[in-house]
mmCIF file of C-alpha atoms and ligand atoms in Angstrom:
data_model
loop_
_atom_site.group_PDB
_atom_site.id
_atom_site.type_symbol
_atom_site.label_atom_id
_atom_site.label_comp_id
_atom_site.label_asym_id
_atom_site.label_seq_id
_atom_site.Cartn_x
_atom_site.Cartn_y
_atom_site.Cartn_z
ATOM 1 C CA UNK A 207 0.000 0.000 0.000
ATOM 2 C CA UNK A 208 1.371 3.674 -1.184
ATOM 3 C CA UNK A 209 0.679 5.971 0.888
ATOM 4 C CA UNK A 210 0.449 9.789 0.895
ATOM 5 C CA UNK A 211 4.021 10.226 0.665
ATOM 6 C CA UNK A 212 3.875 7.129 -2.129
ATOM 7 C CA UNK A 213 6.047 9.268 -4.578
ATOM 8 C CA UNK A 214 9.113 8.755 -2.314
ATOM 9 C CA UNK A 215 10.161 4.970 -1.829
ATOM 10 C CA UNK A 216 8.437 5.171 1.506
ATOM 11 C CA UNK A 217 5.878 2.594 1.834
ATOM 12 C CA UNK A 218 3.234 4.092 4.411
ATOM 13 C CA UNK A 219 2.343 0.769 6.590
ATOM 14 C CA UNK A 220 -1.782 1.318 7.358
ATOM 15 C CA UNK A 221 -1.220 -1.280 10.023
ATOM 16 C CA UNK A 222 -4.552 -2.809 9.016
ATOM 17 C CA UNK A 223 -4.994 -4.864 5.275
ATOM 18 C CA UNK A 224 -1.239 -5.678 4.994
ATOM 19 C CA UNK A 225 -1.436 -8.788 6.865
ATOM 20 C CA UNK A 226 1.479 -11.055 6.470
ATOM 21 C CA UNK A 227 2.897 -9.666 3.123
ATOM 22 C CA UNK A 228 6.489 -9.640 2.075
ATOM 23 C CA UNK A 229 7.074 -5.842 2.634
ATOM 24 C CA UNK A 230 5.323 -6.250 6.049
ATOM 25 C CA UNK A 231 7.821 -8.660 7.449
ATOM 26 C CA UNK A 232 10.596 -6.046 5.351
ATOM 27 C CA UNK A 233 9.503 -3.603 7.853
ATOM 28 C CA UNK A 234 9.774 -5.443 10.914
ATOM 29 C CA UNK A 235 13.454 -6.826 10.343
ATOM 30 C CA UNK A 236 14.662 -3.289 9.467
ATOM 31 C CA UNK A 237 12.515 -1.862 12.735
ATOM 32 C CA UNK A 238 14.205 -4.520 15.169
ATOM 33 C CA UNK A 239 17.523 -3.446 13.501
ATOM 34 C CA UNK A 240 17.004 0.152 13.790
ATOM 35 C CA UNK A 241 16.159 -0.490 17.683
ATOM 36 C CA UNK A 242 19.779 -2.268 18.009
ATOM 37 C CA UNK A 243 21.539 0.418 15.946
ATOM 38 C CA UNK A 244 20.205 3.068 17.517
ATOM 39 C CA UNK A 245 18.559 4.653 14.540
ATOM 40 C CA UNK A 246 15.788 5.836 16.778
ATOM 41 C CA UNK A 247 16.085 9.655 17.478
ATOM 42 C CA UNK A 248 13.726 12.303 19.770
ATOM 43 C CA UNK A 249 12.488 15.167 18.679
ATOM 44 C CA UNK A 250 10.657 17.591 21.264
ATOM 45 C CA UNK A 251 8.521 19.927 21.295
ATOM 46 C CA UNK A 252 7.443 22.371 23.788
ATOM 47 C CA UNK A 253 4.415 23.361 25.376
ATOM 48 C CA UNK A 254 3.916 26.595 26.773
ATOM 49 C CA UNK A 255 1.596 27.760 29.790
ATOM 50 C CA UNK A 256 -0.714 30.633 27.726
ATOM 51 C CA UNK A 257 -0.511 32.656 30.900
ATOM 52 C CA UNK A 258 2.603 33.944 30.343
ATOM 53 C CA UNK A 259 4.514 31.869 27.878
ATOM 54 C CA UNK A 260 6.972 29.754 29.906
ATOM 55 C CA UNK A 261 7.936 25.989 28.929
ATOM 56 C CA UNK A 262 5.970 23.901 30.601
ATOM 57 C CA UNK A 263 6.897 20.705 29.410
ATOM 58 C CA UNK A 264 8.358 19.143 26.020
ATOM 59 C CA UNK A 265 6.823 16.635 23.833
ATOM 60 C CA UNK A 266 9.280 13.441 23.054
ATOM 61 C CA UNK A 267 8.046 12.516 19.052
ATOM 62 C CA UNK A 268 9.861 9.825 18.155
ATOM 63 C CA UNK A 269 11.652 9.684 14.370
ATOM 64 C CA UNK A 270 13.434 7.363 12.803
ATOM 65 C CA UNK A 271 17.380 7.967 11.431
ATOM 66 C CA UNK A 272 17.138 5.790 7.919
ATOM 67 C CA UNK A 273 20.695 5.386 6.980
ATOM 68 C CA UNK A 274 18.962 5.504 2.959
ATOM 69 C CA UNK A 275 15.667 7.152 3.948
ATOM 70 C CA UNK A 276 16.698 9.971 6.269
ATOM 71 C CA UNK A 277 14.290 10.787 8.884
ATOM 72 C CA UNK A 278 11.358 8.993 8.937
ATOM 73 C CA UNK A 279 8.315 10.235 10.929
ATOM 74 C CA UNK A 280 6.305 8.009 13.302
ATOM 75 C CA UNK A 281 3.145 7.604 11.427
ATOM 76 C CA UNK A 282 5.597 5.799 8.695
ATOM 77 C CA UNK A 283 6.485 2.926 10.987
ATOM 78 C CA UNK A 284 3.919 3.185 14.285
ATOM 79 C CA UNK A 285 1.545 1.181 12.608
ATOM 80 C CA UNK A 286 3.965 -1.833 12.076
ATOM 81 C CA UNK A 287 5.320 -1.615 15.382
ATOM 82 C CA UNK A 288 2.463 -1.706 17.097
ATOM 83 C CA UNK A 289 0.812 -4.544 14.770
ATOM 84 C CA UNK A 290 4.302 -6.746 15.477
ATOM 85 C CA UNK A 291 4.722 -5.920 19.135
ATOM 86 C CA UNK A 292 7.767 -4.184 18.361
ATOM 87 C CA UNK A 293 6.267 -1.042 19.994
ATOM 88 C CA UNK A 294 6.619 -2.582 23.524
ATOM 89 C CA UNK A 295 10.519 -2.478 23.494
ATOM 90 C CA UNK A 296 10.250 0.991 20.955
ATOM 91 C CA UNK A 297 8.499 2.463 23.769
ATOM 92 C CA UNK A 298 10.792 1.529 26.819
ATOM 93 C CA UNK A 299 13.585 2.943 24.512
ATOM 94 C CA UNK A 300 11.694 6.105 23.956
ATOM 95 C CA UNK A 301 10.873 6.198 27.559
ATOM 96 C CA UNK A 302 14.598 5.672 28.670
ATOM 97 C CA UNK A 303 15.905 8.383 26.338
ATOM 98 C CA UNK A 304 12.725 10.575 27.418
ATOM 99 C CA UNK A 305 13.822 10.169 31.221
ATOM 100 C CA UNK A 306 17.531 10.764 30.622
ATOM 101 C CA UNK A 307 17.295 13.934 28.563
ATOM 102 C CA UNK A 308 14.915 15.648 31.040
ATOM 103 C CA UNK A 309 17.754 14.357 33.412
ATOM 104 C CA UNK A 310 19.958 16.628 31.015
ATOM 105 C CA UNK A 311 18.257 19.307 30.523
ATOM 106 C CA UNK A 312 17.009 19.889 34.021
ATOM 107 C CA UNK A 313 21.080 19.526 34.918
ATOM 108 C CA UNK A 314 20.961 22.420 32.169
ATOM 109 C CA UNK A 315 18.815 24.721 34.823
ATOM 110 C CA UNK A 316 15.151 24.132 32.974
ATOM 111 C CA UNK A 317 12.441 22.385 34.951
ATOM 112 C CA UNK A 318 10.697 21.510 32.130
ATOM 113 C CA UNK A 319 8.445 17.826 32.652
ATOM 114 C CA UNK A 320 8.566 15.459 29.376
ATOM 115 C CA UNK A 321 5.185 13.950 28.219
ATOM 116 C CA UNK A 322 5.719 10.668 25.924
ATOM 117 C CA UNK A 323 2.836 9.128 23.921
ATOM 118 C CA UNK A 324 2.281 5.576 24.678
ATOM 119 C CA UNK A 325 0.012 3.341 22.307
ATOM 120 C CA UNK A 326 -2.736 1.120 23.000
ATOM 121 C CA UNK A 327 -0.785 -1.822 22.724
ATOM 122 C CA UNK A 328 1.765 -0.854 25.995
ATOM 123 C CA UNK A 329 -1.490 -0.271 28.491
ATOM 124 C CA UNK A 330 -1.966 -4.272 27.498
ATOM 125 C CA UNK A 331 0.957 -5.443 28.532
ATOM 126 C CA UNK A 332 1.586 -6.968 32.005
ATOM 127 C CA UNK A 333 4.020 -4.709 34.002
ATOM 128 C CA UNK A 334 3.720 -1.940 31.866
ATOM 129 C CA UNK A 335 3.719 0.440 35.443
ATOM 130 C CA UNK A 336 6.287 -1.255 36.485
ATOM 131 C CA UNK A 337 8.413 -0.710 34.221
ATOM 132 C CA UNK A 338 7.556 3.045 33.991
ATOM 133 C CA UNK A 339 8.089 2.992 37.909
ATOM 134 C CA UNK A 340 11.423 1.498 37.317
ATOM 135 C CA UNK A 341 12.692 3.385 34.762
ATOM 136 C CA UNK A 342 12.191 6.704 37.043
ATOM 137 C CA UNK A 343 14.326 5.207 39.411
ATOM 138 C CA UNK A 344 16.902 4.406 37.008
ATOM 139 C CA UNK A 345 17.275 7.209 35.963
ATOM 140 C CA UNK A 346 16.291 9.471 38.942
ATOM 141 C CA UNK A 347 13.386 11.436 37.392
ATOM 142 C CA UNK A 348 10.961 12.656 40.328
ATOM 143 C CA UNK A 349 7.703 10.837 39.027
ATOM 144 C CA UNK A 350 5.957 14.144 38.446
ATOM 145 C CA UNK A 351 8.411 15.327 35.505
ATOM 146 C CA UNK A 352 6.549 12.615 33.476
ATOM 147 C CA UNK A 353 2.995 13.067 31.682
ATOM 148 C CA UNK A 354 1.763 9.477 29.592
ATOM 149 C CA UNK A 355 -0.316 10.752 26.374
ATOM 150 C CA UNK A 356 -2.803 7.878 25.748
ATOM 151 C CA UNK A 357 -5.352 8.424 23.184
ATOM 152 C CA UNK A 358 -8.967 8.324 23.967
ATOM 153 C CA UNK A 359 -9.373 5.384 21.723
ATOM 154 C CA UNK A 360 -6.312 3.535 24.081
ATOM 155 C CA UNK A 361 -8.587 4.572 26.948
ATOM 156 C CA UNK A 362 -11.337 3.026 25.410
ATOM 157 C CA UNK A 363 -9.185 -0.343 24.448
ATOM 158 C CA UNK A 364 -10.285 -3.074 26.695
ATOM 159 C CA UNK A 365 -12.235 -0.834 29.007
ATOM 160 C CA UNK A 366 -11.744 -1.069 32.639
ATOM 161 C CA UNK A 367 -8.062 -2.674 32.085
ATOM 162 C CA UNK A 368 -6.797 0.222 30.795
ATOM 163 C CA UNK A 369 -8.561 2.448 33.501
ATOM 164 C CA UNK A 370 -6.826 0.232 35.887
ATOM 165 C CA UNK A 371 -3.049 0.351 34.087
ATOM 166 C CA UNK A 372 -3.702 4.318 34.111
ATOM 167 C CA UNK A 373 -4.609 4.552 37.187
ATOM 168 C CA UNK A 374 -1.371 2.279 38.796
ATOM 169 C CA UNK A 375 0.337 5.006 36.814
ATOM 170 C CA UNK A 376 -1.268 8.190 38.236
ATOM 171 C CA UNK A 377 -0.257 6.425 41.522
ATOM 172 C CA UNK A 378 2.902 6.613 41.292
ATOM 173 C CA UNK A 379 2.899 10.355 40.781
ATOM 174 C CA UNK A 380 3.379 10.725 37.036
ATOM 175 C CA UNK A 381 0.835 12.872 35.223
ATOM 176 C CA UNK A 382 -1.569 11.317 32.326
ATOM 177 C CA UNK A 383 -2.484 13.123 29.443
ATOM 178 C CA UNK A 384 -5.350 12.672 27.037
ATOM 179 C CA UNK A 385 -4.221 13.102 23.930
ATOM 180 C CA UNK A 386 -6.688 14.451 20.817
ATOM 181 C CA UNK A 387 -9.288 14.778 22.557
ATOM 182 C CA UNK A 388 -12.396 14.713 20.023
ATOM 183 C CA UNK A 389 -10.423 13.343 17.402
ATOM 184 C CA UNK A 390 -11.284 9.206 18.271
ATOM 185 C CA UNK A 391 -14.236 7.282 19.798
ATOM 186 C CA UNK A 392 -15.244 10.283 22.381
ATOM 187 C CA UNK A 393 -16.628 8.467 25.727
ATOM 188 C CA UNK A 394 -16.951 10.228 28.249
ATOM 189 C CA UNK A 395 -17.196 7.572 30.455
ATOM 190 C CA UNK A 396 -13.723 6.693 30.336
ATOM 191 C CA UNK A 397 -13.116 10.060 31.780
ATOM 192 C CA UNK A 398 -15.158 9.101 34.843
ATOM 193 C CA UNK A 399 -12.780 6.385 35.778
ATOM 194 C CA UNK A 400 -9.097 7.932 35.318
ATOM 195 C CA UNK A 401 -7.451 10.456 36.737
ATOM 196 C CA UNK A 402 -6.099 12.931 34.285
ATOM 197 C CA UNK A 403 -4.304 15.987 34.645
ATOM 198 C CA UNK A 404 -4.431 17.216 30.920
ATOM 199 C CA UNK A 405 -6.657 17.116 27.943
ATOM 200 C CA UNK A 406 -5.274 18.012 24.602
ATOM 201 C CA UNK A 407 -7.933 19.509 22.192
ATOM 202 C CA UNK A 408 -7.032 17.732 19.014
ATOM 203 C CA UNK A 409 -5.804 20.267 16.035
ATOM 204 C CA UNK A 410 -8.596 19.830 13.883
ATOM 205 C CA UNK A 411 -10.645 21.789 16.447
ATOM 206 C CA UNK A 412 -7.744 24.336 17.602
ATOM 207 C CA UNK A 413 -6.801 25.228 13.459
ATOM 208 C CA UNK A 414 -10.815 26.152 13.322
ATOM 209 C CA UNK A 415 -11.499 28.284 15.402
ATOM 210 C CA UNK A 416 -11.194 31.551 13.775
ATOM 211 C CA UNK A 417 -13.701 30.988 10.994
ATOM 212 C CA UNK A 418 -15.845 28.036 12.403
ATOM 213 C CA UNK A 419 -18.433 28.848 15.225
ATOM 214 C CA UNK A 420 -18.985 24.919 15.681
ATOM 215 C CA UNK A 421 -15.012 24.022 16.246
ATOM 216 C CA UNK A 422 -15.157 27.327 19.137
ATOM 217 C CA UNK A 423 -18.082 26.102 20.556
ATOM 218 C CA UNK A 424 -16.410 22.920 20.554
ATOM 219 C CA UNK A 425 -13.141 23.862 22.174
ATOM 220 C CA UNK A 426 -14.532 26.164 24.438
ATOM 221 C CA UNK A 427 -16.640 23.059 26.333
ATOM 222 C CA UNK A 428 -13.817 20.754 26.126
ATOM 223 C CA UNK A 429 -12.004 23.654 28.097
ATOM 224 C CA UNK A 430 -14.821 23.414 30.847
ATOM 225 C CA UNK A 431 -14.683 20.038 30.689
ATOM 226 C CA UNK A 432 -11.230 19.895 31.637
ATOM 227 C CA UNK A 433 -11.380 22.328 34.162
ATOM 228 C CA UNK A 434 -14.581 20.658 35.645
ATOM 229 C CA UNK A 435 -12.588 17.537 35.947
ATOM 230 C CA UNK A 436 -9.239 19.175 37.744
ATOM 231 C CA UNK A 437 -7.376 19.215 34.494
ATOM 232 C CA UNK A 438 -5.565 21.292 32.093
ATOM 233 C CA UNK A 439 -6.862 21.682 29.192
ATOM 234 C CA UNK A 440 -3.736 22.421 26.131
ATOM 235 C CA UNK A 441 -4.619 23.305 22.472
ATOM 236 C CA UNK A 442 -2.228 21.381 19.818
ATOM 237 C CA UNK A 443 -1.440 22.557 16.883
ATOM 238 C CA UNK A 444 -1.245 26.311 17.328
ATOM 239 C CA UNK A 445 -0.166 27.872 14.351
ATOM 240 C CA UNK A 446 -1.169 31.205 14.227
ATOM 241 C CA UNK A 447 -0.662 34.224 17.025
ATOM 242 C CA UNK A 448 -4.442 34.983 16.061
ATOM 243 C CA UNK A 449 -5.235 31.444 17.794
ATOM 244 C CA UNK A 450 -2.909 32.445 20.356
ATOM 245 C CA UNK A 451 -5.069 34.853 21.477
ATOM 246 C CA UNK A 452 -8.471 33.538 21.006
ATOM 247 C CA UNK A 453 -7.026 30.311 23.370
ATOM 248 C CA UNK A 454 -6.042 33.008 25.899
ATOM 249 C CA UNK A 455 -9.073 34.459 26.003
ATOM 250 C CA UNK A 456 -10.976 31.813 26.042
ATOM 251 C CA UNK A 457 -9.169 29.977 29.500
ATOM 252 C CA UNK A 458 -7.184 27.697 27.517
ATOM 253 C CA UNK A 459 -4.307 26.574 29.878
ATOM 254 C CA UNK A 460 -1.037 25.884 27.749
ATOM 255 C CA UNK A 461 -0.549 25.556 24.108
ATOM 256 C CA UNK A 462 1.772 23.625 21.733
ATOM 257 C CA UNK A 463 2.151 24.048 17.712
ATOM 258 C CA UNK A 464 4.300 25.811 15.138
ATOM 259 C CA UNK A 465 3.658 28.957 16.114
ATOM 260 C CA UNK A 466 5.288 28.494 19.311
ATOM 261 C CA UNK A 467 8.017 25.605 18.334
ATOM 262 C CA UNK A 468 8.630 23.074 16.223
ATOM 263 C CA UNK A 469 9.986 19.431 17.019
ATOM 264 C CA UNK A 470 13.770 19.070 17.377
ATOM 265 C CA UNK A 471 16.658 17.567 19.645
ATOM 266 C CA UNK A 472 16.108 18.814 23.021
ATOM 267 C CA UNK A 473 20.022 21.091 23.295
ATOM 268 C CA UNK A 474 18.277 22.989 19.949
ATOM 269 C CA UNK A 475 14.685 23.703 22.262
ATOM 270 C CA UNK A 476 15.056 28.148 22.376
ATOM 271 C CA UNK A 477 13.291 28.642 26.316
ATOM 272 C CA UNK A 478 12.628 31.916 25.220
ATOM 273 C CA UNK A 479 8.940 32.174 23.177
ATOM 274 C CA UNK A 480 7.877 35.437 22.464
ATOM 275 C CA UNK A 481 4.042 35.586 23.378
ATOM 276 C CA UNK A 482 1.712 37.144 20.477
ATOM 277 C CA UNK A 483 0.554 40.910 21.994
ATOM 278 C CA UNK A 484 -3.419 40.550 22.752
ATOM 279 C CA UNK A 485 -5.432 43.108 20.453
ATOM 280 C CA UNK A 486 -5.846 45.801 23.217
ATOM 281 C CA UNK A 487 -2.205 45.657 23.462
ATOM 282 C CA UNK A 488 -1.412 45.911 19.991
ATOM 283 C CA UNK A 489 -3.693 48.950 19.948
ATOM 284 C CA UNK A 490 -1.880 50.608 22.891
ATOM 285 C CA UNK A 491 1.453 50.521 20.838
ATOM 286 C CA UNK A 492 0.114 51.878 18.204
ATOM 287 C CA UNK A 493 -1.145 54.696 20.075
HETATM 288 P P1 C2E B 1273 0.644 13.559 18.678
HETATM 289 O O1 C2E B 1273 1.131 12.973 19.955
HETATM 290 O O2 C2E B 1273 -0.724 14.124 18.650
HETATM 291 O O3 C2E B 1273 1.740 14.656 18.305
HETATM 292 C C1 C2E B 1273 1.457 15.812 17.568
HETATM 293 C C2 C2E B 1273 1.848 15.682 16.122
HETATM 294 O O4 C2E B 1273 1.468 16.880 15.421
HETATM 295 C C3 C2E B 1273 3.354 15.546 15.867
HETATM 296 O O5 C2E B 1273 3.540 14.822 14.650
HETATM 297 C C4 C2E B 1273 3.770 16.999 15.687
HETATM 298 O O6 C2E B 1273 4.969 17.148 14.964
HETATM 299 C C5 C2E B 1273 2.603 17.540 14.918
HETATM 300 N N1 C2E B 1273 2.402 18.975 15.156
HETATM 301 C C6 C2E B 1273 2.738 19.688 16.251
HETATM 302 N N2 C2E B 1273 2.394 20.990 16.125
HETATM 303 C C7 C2E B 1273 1.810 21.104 14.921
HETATM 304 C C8 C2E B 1273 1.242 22.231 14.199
HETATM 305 O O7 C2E B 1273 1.204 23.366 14.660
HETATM 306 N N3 C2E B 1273 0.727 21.953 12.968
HETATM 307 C C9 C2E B 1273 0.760 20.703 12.414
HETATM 308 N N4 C2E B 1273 0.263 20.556 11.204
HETATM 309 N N5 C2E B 1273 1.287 19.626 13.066
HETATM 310 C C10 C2E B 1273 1.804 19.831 14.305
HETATM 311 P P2 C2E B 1273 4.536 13.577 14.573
HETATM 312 O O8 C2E B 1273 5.807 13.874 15.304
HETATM 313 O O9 C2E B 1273 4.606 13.168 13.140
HETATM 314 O O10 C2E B 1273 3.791 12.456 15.421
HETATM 315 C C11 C2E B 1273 2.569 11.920 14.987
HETATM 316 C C12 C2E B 1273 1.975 11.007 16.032
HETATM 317 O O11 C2E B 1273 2.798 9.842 16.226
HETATM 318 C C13 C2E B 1273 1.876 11.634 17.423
HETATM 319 O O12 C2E B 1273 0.737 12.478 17.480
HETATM 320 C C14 C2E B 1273 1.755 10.403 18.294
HETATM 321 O O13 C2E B 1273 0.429 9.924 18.300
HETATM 322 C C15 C2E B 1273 2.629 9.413 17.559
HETATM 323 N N6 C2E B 1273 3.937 9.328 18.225
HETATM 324 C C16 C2E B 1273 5.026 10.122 18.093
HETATM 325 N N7 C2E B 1273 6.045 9.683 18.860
HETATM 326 C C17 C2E B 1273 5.587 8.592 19.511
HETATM 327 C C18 C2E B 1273 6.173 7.684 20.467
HETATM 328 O O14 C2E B 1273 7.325 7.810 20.927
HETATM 329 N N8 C2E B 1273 5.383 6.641 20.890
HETATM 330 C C19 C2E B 1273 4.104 6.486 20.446
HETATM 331 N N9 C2E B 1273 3.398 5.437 20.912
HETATM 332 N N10 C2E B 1273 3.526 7.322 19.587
HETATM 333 C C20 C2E B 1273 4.255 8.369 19.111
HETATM 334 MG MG1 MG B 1274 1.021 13.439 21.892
HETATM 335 MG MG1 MG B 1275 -1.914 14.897 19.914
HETATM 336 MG MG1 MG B 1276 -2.831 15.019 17.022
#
């Protein structure tokens, strides 16, 4: 299967239809091998507290270093990780590296937390907060420098297990994340039963909210929602200081896109983001 970027010799693996092809077992070789040479890199990207504009926290997004390919982003090879299992030991490398650069760059003199996605697939397997609770230690990361991102459609996986995983995680202090909120199988329930600290409006709603009444109405109540619940609630993909603003005003907590920073290694992260004026202050310097 070709995918979007089909022009390139990038096969896009779908995950589903490819069953147990020729190219599909291609992809899991060269995966395993890219986990033993290291060809796995972090990219991060920060989020910023809309308040005033100070790094909260970076995002670890995981890439991979093709020696023929060059970097390869994560919805290129996800998919086959996850369908192989490979994404168990993927994600204890990402989490390693994760811990140990926040390590680094809190050595550095910046407090910023680190928030790593996990899939579906790692809230299913047996010792999974275990091995999160161990890693910490390892590495000596205080437990509330992490934040998990788990989709709504991994909360809704098998139900009550993954309630239970997340919550065995939230008790060991690290902070759990919804991530694209909207965007999957939207139950609420789910939200009844874990304890989560942030919900991250998905970027379809956040890029829309300028010229679509439904996508603010939208984003607005997901911020109430969150702050009904005890959580933050963080706009992604924020590309625009015009968004900027409408997010301020309209109680959005932190905020993460383009506009403020893109993904790349952690020593390249600039603290410094320069927050868009609001429209009564742009008026005041004009005047
Ligand atoms: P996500 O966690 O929702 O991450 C946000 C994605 O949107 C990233 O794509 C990021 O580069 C992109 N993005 C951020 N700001 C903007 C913006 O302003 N505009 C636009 N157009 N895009 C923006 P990326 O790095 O390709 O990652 C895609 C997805 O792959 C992630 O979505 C996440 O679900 C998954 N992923 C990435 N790294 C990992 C990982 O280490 N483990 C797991 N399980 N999943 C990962
Ligand atoms: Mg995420
Ligand atoms: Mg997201
Ligand atoms: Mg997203």
């Amino acid at each position: 299967y070709q995918g979007k970027r089909g022009t390139a010799d990038i096969v896009v693996y779908s995950g589903d239809g490819i069953g147990h092809s020729h190219q599909w077992l291609v992809v899991q070789a060269e995966l395993r091998h890219a986990l033993e040479r290291g060809e796995l890199v972090l990219h991060y990207q920060p989020k910023v507290n809309l308040a005033d504009g100070e790094v909260r926290a970076l995002e670890a997004l995981v890439r991979w270093q093709h020696p023929q390919r060059g970097l390869v982003p994560p919805g290129d090879f996800l998919p086959a990780a996850e369908h192989s299992g490979l994404i168990v030991p993927l994600t204890e490398w990402v989490l390693r590296r994760a811990l140990t650069d926040q390590v680094g760059w809190s050595a550095a003199g910046q407090q910023w937390a680190v928030s790593v996605n996990v899939s579906a697939r790692n809230l299913e397997v047996p010792g999974f907060p275990e091995l999160v609770a161990n890693l910490l230690a390892e590495t000596g990361t205080p437990a509330r420098r992490l934040v998990l991102e788990v989709t709504e459609t991994a909360l809704a996986g098998d139900g009550e297990a993954a309630a239970r995983v997340i919550g065995e995680i939230a008790a060991l202090g690290v902070g759990i994340s919804v991530d694209d909120f909207g965007a999957g199988y939207t139950s609420l329930s789910h939200l009844r039963e874990v304890p989560v600290d942030e919900i991250k409006i998905d970027r379809g709603f956040v890029s829309d909210v300028i010229d679509d009444p439904r996508s603010r109405a939208i984003v607005r109540s997901v911020i109430e929602l969150a702050h009904g619940l005890g959580s933050r609630a963080t706009a992604e993909g924020v590309e625009t200081a015009e968004i900027y603003r409408w997010l301020v005003e309209a109680g959005c907590d932190e905020a993460q896109g383009y506009l403020i920073g893109r993904p790349v290694p952690w020593p390249q992260v600039a603290p410094e983001f320069e927050v868009p004026k609001t429209v009564s202050e742009a008026e005041g310097a004009v005047r």
